[in-house]
Amino acid sequence: MSASQSAVRSRAEAVKVSRMFDWFILWAIFFVVLGGYHIHYMLTGGDWDFWSDWKDRRLWVTVAPIVAMTFPAAVQACLWWRYRLPFGAVVCVLGLLLGEWINRYLNFWGWTYFPVNFVFPSIFMPSAIVLDVVLMMTGSMTATAVLGGMAWGLLFYPSNWAVIGPLHVPVEYNGMMMTLADLQGYHYVRTGTPEYIRMVEKGTLRTFGKDVAPVSAFFSAFVSILIYFLWHFFGRWFSSTDFVKSA
Amino acid sequence: MKLIKNNKVVKLSFVALLITVAAAMFYTPTASAHGEKSQAAFMRMRTIHWFDLNWSKEVVPVNDTMTISGKFFVFSGWPETVDKPEVSFLNIGIPGPVFIRAGSWIGGQAVPRSVSLELGETYDFKVLLKARRPGDWHVHTMLNVQGGGPIIGPGKWVTITGSMSDFVNNITTLTGETINLETYNLENTYFWHAFWYAIGLAWLFYWARKPMFIPRSIAVEAGKADSLITATDKKVAMGFMVGAVVLVAVSYANTEEQFPVTTPLQAGLLRGIKSIQMPAPTVSVKVEDATYRVPGRAMQMTVTITNNGDSSIRLGEFQTAGVRFMDSAVAQDDTGYPDDLLAEDGLTVSDNSPLAPGQTRTVNITASDAAWEVYRLADLIYDPDSRFAGLLFFWDESGNRQMTTIDAPLIPTFI
């Protein structure tokens, strides 16, 4: 076979090869995103995602969606503008969660014996589905950034409440009141993570009484919109084929 | 490469080397130490002085408890290069949660949060530990200081026996429910993560069941991008989006209904921690000079001691960085202090006869033991602030003990 001849000899064979190629690419995207997104999120979200006693109504709600908005925006840009495939955010979150669960189960539990109910990751799937669907329905980066980015931030806390709510039940312990999550952090000794490192309930957002989470979520959603724009452009730039043409 | 290919002995040696290197991966001993020997010597000598320590047990069955108690002196000559302990946390140095910290107190106050400590004050403390994971563990006292890092104290080996599967951590909440914190909420966590993961996979496979990259790319390049999203796709997508939002709302409402009483995470700094009112020392000590003789692993100092009390006194112990140099003729340890940190006859005083009230005497003190090297205290000479510090303990005729501190430059001698 010369270089000018086709590798396939019939339409059926071409379809078969194309599908095989689909699965290879999807597999590669999944694991590349898993690695990259996981590292990025662990470096920027880190302890807020590692420990239940960091998952507060103020800073976790603010930080986690903002730093997690990055890869979904970029991968969406590539998959949508080049292929009209609206699963960029979901494939990112699927990869991230698989990586996180492997890490939490094998490292946190398997090696160091922190109970899984203390080190579970955050849930982003509802936010990711909405982000993908908004992009698909509107076909607009701006609309996705504004509507999808807003939903990304606002849905985060309620999506996770089913898991973290039970850990916010109060308990009296040695004459002090704390939540079960606080107690987990106190009981399960982290020699390298003293209590003062824990960034929870800090700040001056005190005029909303106990209803801090919605305010934090709105702020997070607003910044997520800005991050979406930035990373969407990164995604477009990375998926450009200009360099191939010039070669 | 040619040599490896052609020479049988070289080839076999190379294979043996590879096997050895590969086999080394299977040797994964437990990491038991906490880097206490690597911490800069001046940090250990001039920050927190732990004393009167007691580990209540050396063997603890799973679910049983033990305590570490004692006192720590927040050194007055705290080094400039370390932030002051205005935000500190009484921690415990163990390899992960092999124990759970069932309680910790400073000056009788529970301290699950960070505390503010004062220089020059002495505090008593207690940490209650409940055994969780079987094994031999090095259990250290520890104080974390914001801006200073972990300041690790003496450690002792403690053995936990039994099986971790028997461990329970029962807690009664303020809503009256008794739960096992070890497994509480675990199934719920797994369920929601699996549930949302399955929905995410369903969305992905809805699109993956159709041709993806090559045909769609061709269509987009050909300007037919709009034909790639069908009316059915839009209906399905809306179903996913509305379904996701509704499911979030329902799960939130259900959780609120099931757990109507929840509170925010608790945080904050505890101030006003009570220190011990130590009796004012009647002995004054002035360090005239101090040298560390590198070949002899011994620290020598010339000090002038004045007894201002009404009973004669003798020097019985010099303690620094958790290492106790004792004169067994004056004082002996009966607390089971870790052997590697105890030099029972490591303290030599040129004239340690009782110093009568009102008298002043200049003596040479030598603190010598392999611990200087083993605990890398000799590395003090490489620190940015080559001063040493420690506690001196004197005993009077009635057996009463009093503590004084010393803090002075240290000159190394290499010959």
XYZ file of C-alpha atoms in Angstrom:
662
model
C 0.000 0.000 0.000
C 1.423 3.327 -0.973
C 1.063 6.492 1.059
C -1.508 7.827 -1.382
C -3.837 4.856 -0.975
C -6.633 4.829 1.583
C -6.300 2.578 4.619
C -9.918 1.497 4.267
C -11.533 -0.126 1.277
C -15.269 0.286 1.885
C -17.712 2.615 3.590
C -18.493 -0.054 6.204
C -14.823 -0.347 6.996
C -14.504 3.435 7.183
C -17.392 3.611 9.654
C -15.839 0.850 11.731
C -12.483 2.613 11.845
C -14.165 5.913 12.600
C -15.996 4.402 15.578
C -12.853 2.776 16.830
C -11.173 6.148 16.543
C -14.074 7.698 18.489
C -13.541 5.355 21.413
C -9.778 5.821 21.383
C -10.135 9.592 21.440
C -12.828 9.533 24.117
C -10.666 7.217 26.217
C -7.669 9.502 25.764
C -9.662 12.658 26.544
C -11.084 11.058 29.662
C -7.752 10.072 31.149
C -5.830 13.168 30.051
C -8.542 15.330 31.590
C -8.627 13.088 34.666
C -4.927 13.663 35.247
C -4.791 17.342 34.411
C -8.042 18.405 36.050
C -7.374 16.322 39.137
C -3.950 17.845 39.708
C -5.281 21.321 39.037
C -8.188 20.903 41.423
C -6.087 19.323 44.173
C -3.600 22.183 43.949
C -6.200 24.935 43.985
C -9.128 23.420 45.898
C -6.994 21.052 47.976
C -8.003 20.790 51.592
C -11.464 22.214 50.940
C -12.162 19.079 48.978
C -10.173 16.644 51.107
C -11.826 17.049 54.482
C -15.406 17.282 55.662
C -14.434 19.854 58.298
C -13.360 22.256 55.538
C -16.675 22.036 53.669
C -18.235 25.121 55.180
C -21.008 27.452 54.025
C -18.663 30.326 53.288
C -15.248 29.568 51.777
C -15.728 26.071 50.386
C -18.874 27.274 48.616
C -16.908 30.182 47.208
C -13.623 28.576 46.275
C -14.559 25.119 45.001
C -16.803 26.118 42.046
C -14.445 28.905 40.961
C -11.357 26.717 40.760
C -13.332 23.811 39.314
C -14.817 25.873 36.475
C -11.553 25.870 34.551
C -11.229 22.555 32.715
C -14.951 22.164 31.926
C -14.922 25.542 30.158
C -11.817 24.679 28.175
C -12.892 21.176 27.178
C -16.335 22.459 26.249
C -14.714 24.963 23.904
C -12.846 22.212 22.119
C -15.622 19.652 21.939
C -18.392 22.065 21.046
C -16.817 24.365 18.500
C -14.998 21.614 16.645
C -17.439 18.703 16.995
C -20.706 20.056 18.399
C -20.393 17.562 21.228
C -22.017 18.931 24.379
C -20.419 16.769 27.056
C -17.244 18.701 27.802
C -18.160 19.601 31.380
C -19.579 16.198 32.192
C -16.565 14.287 30.876
C -14.321 16.550 32.966
C -16.304 15.960 36.125
C -16.490 12.218 35.463
C -12.705 12.146 35.144
C -12.166 14.352 38.159
C -14.445 12.283 40.363
C -12.919 8.985 39.296
C -9.436 10.341 40.038
C -10.565 11.739 43.349
C -12.238 8.553 44.455
C -9.190 6.486 43.532
C -7.070 8.913 45.542
C -9.382 9.067 48.536
C -9.952 5.355 48.702
C -6.438 4.098 48.058
C -4.411 6.902 49.640
C -6.518 8.482 52.329
C -8.195 5.281 53.481
C -5.964 2.495 52.177
C -2.642 3.976 53.256
C -3.410 6.358 56.076
C -6.742 5.014 57.341
C -8.758 8.223 57.348
C -12.384 7.109 57.186
C -14.004 7.709 53.803
C -16.910 9.558 55.425
C -14.336 12.224 56.355
C -12.469 12.499 53.038
C -15.110 12.187 50.317
C -14.886 14.580 47.326
C -17.400 17.250 46.352
C -20.242 16.633 43.898
C -20.156 18.692 40.685
C -22.285 16.569 38.368
C -25.567 18.553 38.464
C -23.635 21.770 37.754
C -21.784 20.087 34.879
C -24.979 18.766 33.281
C -26.565 22.200 33.379
C -23.417 23.788 31.946
C -23.368 21.335 29.038
C -27.072 21.653 28.318
C -26.982 25.454 28.374
C -24.151 25.430 25.841
C -26.029 22.965 23.684
C -29.317 24.847 23.796
C -27.889 28.303 23.266
C -24.801 27.551 21.195
C -23.376 30.688 22.699
C -20.258 31.071 24.772
C -21.567 34.264 26.357
C -24.906 32.749 27.304
C -23.180 29.661 28.657
C -20.795 31.758 30.690
C -23.571 33.877 32.175
C -26.371 31.341 32.593
C -24.297 28.179 32.894
C -21.614 29.804 35.024
C -24.261 31.199 37.331
C -25.925 27.787 37.635
C -22.517 26.153 38.164
C -21.938 28.239 41.271
C -25.488 28.275 42.601
C -26.105 24.540 42.298
C -22.930 23.516 44.068
C -23.978 23.834 47.703
C -27.453 22.291 47.382
C -25.960 19.459 45.274
C -23.669 18.554 48.135
C -26.031 19.162 51.022
C -27.409 15.599 50.874
C -23.905 14.371 51.730
C -22.615 17.069 54.065
C -25.889 17.932 55.806
C -25.803 14.904 58.116
C -22.296 15.944 59.191
C -23.532 19.355 60.323
C -25.628 17.888 63.114
C -24.399 19.465 66.364
C -22.781 17.571 69.187
C -21.607 18.563 72.647
C -18.069 17.416 73.261
C -15.897 18.117 76.292
C -18.079 21.085 77.149
C -18.041 22.647 73.686
C -20.470 22.549 70.804
C -19.250 21.422 67.436
C -20.595 19.686 64.359
C -19.912 16.052 63.584
C -17.625 17.268 60.771
C -15.641 19.356 63.276
C -15.436 16.329 65.494
C -14.115 14.198 62.632
C -11.369 16.756 62.080
C -10.541 16.722 65.764
C -10.674 12.965 66.245
C -8.841 11.782 63.148
C -5.443 13.305 63.822
C -3.750 15.136 60.947
C -0.290 15.775 62.293
C 0.576 18.075 59.414
C -2.684 19.993 59.371
C -3.129 21.985 62.552
C -6.490 23.510 63.280
C -5.447 27.070 62.456
C -4.708 26.142 58.854
C -8.374 25.295 58.372
C -9.893 28.192 56.426
C -13.551 28.072 57.337
C -16.000 30.697 58.534
C -13.457 33.445 58.030
C -14.329 36.824 56.565
C -16.646 39.714 57.270
C -19.857 38.442 55.725
C -21.860 38.810 58.928
C -24.825 40.960 57.972
C -26.801 38.071 56.528
C -27.148 36.193 59.780
C -27.180 32.485 59.229
C -28.019 32.762 55.520
C -24.474 33.050 54.332
C -24.371 30.146 51.892
C -26.608 31.772 49.218
C -24.551 34.958 49.298
C -21.322 33.000 49.010
C -22.825 30.933 46.211
C -23.831 34.060 44.260
C -20.352 35.491 44.611
C -18.865 32.180 43.547
C -21.245 32.048 40.584
C -20.244 35.556 39.524
C -16.549 34.761 39.570
C -17.245 31.441 37.849
C -18.681 33.444 34.942
C -15.418 35.321 34.574
C -13.363 32.152 34.909
C -15.543 30.518 32.261
C -14.683 33.192 29.715
C -10.989 32.939 30.458
C -10.756 29.175 30.271
C -13.115 28.917 27.331
C -10.603 30.991 25.387
C -7.780 28.777 26.650
C -9.727 25.800 25.335
C -10.238 27.395 21.942
C -6.588 28.298 21.715
C -5.421 24.811 22.680
C -7.778 23.149 20.209
C -6.705 25.364 17.357
C -5.163 23.616 14.319
C -3.338 26.689 13.078
C 0.000 25.155 13.849
C -0.809 22.146 11.655
C -1.743 24.363 8.715
C 1.410 26.391 9.012
C 3.504 23.223 9.055
C 25.501 -1.803 25.410
C 27.669 -4.099 23.287
C 29.415 -5.298 26.410
C 26.105 -6.249 28.014
C 25.056 -8.123 24.883
C 28.236 -10.084 24.392
C 29.492 -10.841 27.875
C 27.428 -13.469 29.725
C 28.699 -12.496 33.179
C 27.981 -8.852 32.552
C 24.584 -9.752 31.151
C 23.642 -11.874 34.187
C 24.972 -9.210 36.543
C 22.856 -6.634 34.773
C 19.755 -8.831 35.087
C 20.524 -9.419 38.778
C 20.843 -5.670 39.281
C 17.498 -5.071 37.607
C 15.834 -7.766 39.719
C 17.316 -6.253 42.877
C 16.103 -2.790 41.970
C 12.671 -4.146 41.084
C 12.510 -6.180 44.301
C 13.302 -3.058 46.316
C 9.856 -1.771 45.396
C 8.309 -4.521 47.492
C 10.145 -3.365 50.591
C 7.897 -0.696 52.021
C 8.524 -0.388 55.744
C 6.160 1.675 57.843
C 7.230 5.298 58.230
C 7.285 5.663 61.989
C 9.340 8.735 62.724
C 8.172 12.298 62.469
C 11.307 14.095 61.408
C 11.969 15.220 64.948
C 15.694 14.799 64.462
C 15.650 16.887 61.304
C 14.043 19.899 62.879
C 16.536 22.708 63.447
C 18.165 22.238 66.847
C 17.558 25.825 67.937
C 13.832 25.322 67.279
C 13.761 22.416 69.689
C 15.991 24.107 72.256
C 14.473 27.574 72.337
C 10.745 27.337 71.742
C 8.703 24.814 73.709
C 10.287 22.917 76.611
C 8.260 19.854 77.491
C 8.785 18.400 80.962
C 7.190 16.128 83.546
C 5.817 14.087 80.663
C 3.908 10.919 81.242
C 2.601 8.390 78.759
C 0.035 6.516 80.819
C 0.418 3.210 78.922
C 2.873 1.463 76.683
C 0.441 -1.182 75.442
C -3.127 -0.254 74.587
C -5.842 -2.526 73.155
C -8.040 -1.145 70.350
C -10.897 0.968 71.799
C -8.958 1.508 75.043
C -7.610 4.920 75.984
C -4.332 6.361 77.174
C -3.198 9.842 78.102
C -0.127 11.923 77.549
C 0.190 14.569 80.175
C 2.795 16.966 81.462
C 3.834 20.575 81.235
C 5.398 22.811 78.668
C 7.278 26.024 79.141
C 6.966 28.632 76.405
C 10.506 29.829 76.303
C 11.105 33.488 77.096
C 14.001 33.711 74.657
C 11.818 32.641 71.740
C 13.915 32.926 68.541
C 13.305 35.883 66.281
C 13.162 33.632 63.223
C 10.048 31.821 64.467
C 6.655 33.496 64.827
C 5.486 33.813 68.399
C 2.885 31.291 69.557
C -0.030 33.696 69.381
C -1.936 31.161 67.281
C -0.993 27.632 68.280
C -2.558 24.216 68.290
C -1.890 21.404 70.732
C -1.432 18.515 68.340
C -0.120 15.009 68.681
C 2.626 13.510 66.552
C 1.455 10.121 65.320
C 1.565 8.477 61.888
C -2.006 9.245 60.802
C -5.079 8.464 62.868
C -3.696 5.342 64.563
C -5.286 6.812 67.674
C -8.205 9.183 67.665
C -7.776 12.299 69.757
C -10.604 11.862 72.222
C -9.740 14.998 74.162
C -7.071 17.616 74.750
C -6.757 20.187 77.465
C -4.401 23.020 78.361
C -4.711 24.387 81.866
C -7.874 22.354 82.306
C -9.599 23.941 79.308
C -10.617 21.783 76.361
C -8.667 22.896 73.288
C -10.126 21.432 70.102
C -9.252 24.738 68.459
C -6.208 26.948 68.253
C -5.054 28.815 71.315
C -3.004 31.861 72.149
C -0.002 31.294 74.414
C 2.239 33.727 76.267
C 6.024 33.698 76.286
C 7.603 32.861 79.629
C 4.554 30.970 80.876
C 4.287 27.329 81.847
C 1.159 25.350 80.970
C 0.009 21.923 81.950
C -1.637 19.807 79.311
C -3.288 16.464 78.746
C -4.177 14.601 75.573
C -6.579 11.668 75.694
C -6.070 9.125 72.938
C -8.244 6.182 71.963
C -6.486 3.286 70.230
C -7.674 2.603 66.678
C -5.083 0.876 64.507
C -2.842 -1.955 65.774
C 0.920 -1.558 65.552
C 3.932 -0.001 67.235
C 3.698 3.758 67.027
C 5.952 6.587 68.060
C 3.701 8.965 69.961
C 4.995 12.525 70.273
C 3.849 15.613 72.034
C 3.507 18.428 69.551
C 2.602 22.072 69.327
C 1.913 23.692 65.971
C 2.674 27.393 65.802
C 1.286 29.513 62.999
C 4.231 30.952 61.121
C 6.596 28.654 62.958
C 5.486 25.193 61.924
C 5.209 22.042 63.982
C 7.334 21.994 67.124
C 7.645 18.375 67.989
C 8.333 17.158 71.493
C 9.612 13.890 72.915
C 8.164 10.670 71.575
C 7.666 7.247 73.076
C 6.837 3.920 71.477
C 3.342 2.683 72.239
C 1.895 -0.610 71.045
C -1.748 -0.953 70.021
C -3.092 -4.485 70.084
C -6.255 -6.019 68.670
C -8.051 -5.477 65.385
C -9.036 -2.210 63.739
C -12.287 -3.762 62.563
C -13.396 -3.785 66.214
C -12.913 -0.048 66.563
C -16.048 1.971 67.296
C -16.407 5.684 67.816
C -19.838 6.189 69.278
C -21.068 9.739 69.670
C -24.407 11.039 70.889
C -25.512 14.148 69.022
C -27.437 17.049 70.505
C -30.492 15.736 68.673
C -30.301 12.586 70.782
C -29.055 10.158 68.163
C -26.120 7.856 68.917
C -23.946 7.199 65.897
C -20.661 5.472 65.133
C -18.567 8.267 63.638
C -16.280 5.705 62.028
C -18.989 4.646 59.576
C -21.664 7.324 59.949
C -23.062 8.733 56.685
C -20.877 6.386 54.645
C -23.628 4.638 52.685
C -25.308 7.962 52.018
C -22.036 9.351 50.669
C -21.483 6.362 48.398
C -25.100 6.471 47.212
C -25.145 10.097 46.119
C -21.778 9.903 44.441
C -22.734 6.735 42.558
C -26.118 8.207 41.670
C -24.746 11.384 40.123
C -21.910 9.494 38.467
C -24.452 7.215 36.791
C -26.390 10.223 35.507
C -23.174 11.749 34.170
C -22.311 8.491 32.415
C -25.793 8.337 30.935
C -25.335 11.836 29.455
C -21.930 10.905 28.073
C -23.118 7.654 26.516
C -26.161 9.324 25.010
C -23.702 11.204 22.808
C -21.070 8.498 22.554
C -23.511 5.988 21.034
C -23.555 8.127 17.906
C -20.544 8.822 15.641
C -18.419 11.429 17.308
C -15.200 12.947 16.157
C -14.438 12.403 12.472
C -17.938 12.693 10.953
C -18.886 15.579 13.209
C -15.667 17.409 12.502
C -16.282 17.010 8.747
C -19.814 18.306 9.173
C -18.674 21.333 11.179
C -15.965 22.120 8.647
C -18.572 21.832 5.899
C -20.800 24.401 7.602
C -23.424 21.842 8.616
C -22.924 22.157 12.357
C -26.577 22.945 13.012
C -27.632 19.592 11.609
C -25.675 17.762 14.298
C -28.082 18.607 17.115
C -31.520 17.132 16.522
C -34.860 18.009 18.078
C -34.678 14.761 20.053
C -31.264 15.737 21.359
C -32.724 18.986 22.615
C -35.618 17.247 24.326
C -33.282 14.758 25.990
C -30.936 17.548 27.055
C -33.784 19.515 28.590
C -34.840 16.369 30.393
C -31.361 15.975 31.850
C -31.128 19.605 32.893
C -34.566 19.880 34.445
C -34.144 16.452 36.019
C -30.807 17.438 37.546
C -32.190 20.638 39.031
C -35.284 18.888 40.370
C -33.193 16.085 41.868
C -30.945 18.604 43.587
C -33.978 20.405 45.004
C -35.575 17.161 46.173
C -32.379 15.833 47.757
C -31.852 19.170 49.501
C -35.403 19.247 50.838
C -35.220 15.643 51.977
C -31.975 16.278 53.824
C -33.463 19.342 55.503
C -36.435 17.285 56.549
C -34.309 14.437 57.850
C -31.814 16.707 59.614
C -33.767 19.793 60.660
C -31.127 20.845 63.178
C -27.746 21.633 61.684
C -25.135 24.184 62.642
C -22.201 25.773 60.809
C -18.680 24.470 61.273
C -17.119 25.813 64.432
C -13.898 27.798 64.355
C -12.095 30.465 66.315
C -9.145 31.196 68.534
C -9.263 30.382 72.243
C -7.660 33.079 74.346
C -7.066 33.347 78.041
C -5.594 29.893 78.490
C -4.554 29.563 82.119
C -0.915 28.994 82.817
C 0.576 27.426 85.941
C 1.745 29.806 88.597
C 5.226 28.397 89.047
C 6.953 29.344 92.320
C 9.544 32.055 91.793
C 12.956 30.355 91.669
C 15.265 31.084 94.566
C 18.250 30.050 92.493
C 19.810 32.380 89.997
C 22.076 31.067 87.293
C 24.366 33.056 85.056
C 26.063 31.393 82.113
C 29.657 32.602 81.846
C 30.441 30.674 78.698
C 29.341 27.586 76.853
C 31.095 25.422 74.318
C 30.194 22.334 72.372
C 33.096 19.932 71.881
C 32.342 18.225 68.593
C 34.683 15.180 68.966
C 33.512 14.452 72.505
C 29.793 14.988 71.870
C 29.634 17.053 75.025
C 28.405 20.475 75.915
C 30.355 22.292 78.570
C 29.294 25.435 80.286
C 30.627 27.532 83.081
C 27.865 28.902 85.234
C 27.651 30.940 88.364
C 24.927 29.732 90.700
C 23.560 31.768 93.571
C 21.278 30.223 96.164
C 18.878 32.884 97.441
C 16.667 30.382 99.243
C 16.700 29.019 102.763
C 17.721 25.467 101.972
C 20.858 24.132 100.324
C 20.450 22.978 96.763
C 22.072 20.685 94.188
C 21.802 20.596 90.430
C 20.145 17.383 89.306
C 19.095 17.813 85.708
C 19.697 19.789 82.547
C 17.021 19.394 79.917
C 17.034 20.686 76.393
C 15.076 19.678 73.289
C 13.470 16.885 75.280
C 16.830 15.263 76.136
C 17.344 14.926 79.866
C 20.917 14.943 81.229
C 20.749 13.839 84.850
C 23.065 13.455 87.788
C 21.816 10.188 89.255
C 23.344 11.039 92.623
C 20.818 13.884 92.901
C 17.786 12.834 90.867
C 16.544 9.814 88.975
C 13.726 9.360 86.546
C 10.908 7.076 87.668
C 8.361 7.979 84.994
C 9.461 5.603 82.257
C 10.829 8.433 80.139
C 12.019 7.209 76.708
C 15.489 5.654 77.061
C 16.902 7.316 73.993
C 16.118 10.739 75.442
C 17.401 10.017 78.925
C 21.070 10.295 79.918
C 20.827 9.031 83.495
C 24.431 9.939 84.254
C 24.904 12.435 81.477
C 25.332 15.434 83.738
C 28.652 16.148 85.420
C 29.126 19.132 87.710
C 32.647 20.081 88.817
C 31.411 20.687 92.350
C 27.905 19.452 93.033
C 28.080 19.507 96.790
C 25.062 21.211 98.417
C 25.145 24.945 97.826
C 24.212 26.582 101.100
C 21.714 29.445 101.300
C 23.283 32.763 100.431
C 26.287 31.188 98.734
C 27.492 31.711 95.179
C 29.594 29.213 93.303
C 31.006 29.013 89.803
C 31.027 25.491 88.411
C 31.711 23.690 85.172
C 28.819 21.634 83.903
C 29.223 18.960 81.250
C 26.233 17.422 79.499
C 27.494 14.512 77.464
C 25.645 11.740 75.717
C 25.309 10.173 72.302
C 21.917 11.886 72.153
C 23.698 15.070 71.072
C 24.532 13.296 67.838
C 21.575 10.935 67.614
C 19.116 13.805 67.990
C 21.278 16.087 65.878
C 21.459 18.731 68.560
C 25.102 19.196 67.612
C 23.775 20.696 64.369
C 23.068 23.775 66.451
C 26.437 25.051 65.308
C 25.065 25.261 61.760
C 21.919 27.146 62.774
C 21.440 30.805 61.915
C 21.275 31.763 65.592
C 23.840 29.655 67.450
C 22.447 29.936 70.922
C 21.433 27.117 73.168
C 18.826 27.086 75.876
C 17.355 24.674 78.354
C 15.973 24.049 81.778
C 18.018 23.453 84.915
C 16.368 21.591 87.786
C 17.673 21.977 91.336
C 16.682 19.926 94.359
C 16.786 21.142 97.938
C 17.366 19.096 101.084
C 13.676 18.228 101.366
C 13.536 16.919 97.807
C 11.654 19.936 96.467
C 12.445 20.802 92.897
C 12.737 24.185 91.285
C 13.280 25.110 87.691
C 15.346 27.835 86.093
C 16.088 28.572 82.492
C 19.342 29.315 80.720
C 19.878 30.924 77.340
C 23.329 31.770 76.014
C 25.572 31.703 72.938
C 27.306 28.422 72.175
C 30.825 28.234 70.755
C 31.825 25.008 69.004
C 35.302 23.537 69.455
C 36.538 21.181 66.789
C 39.792 19.912 68.332
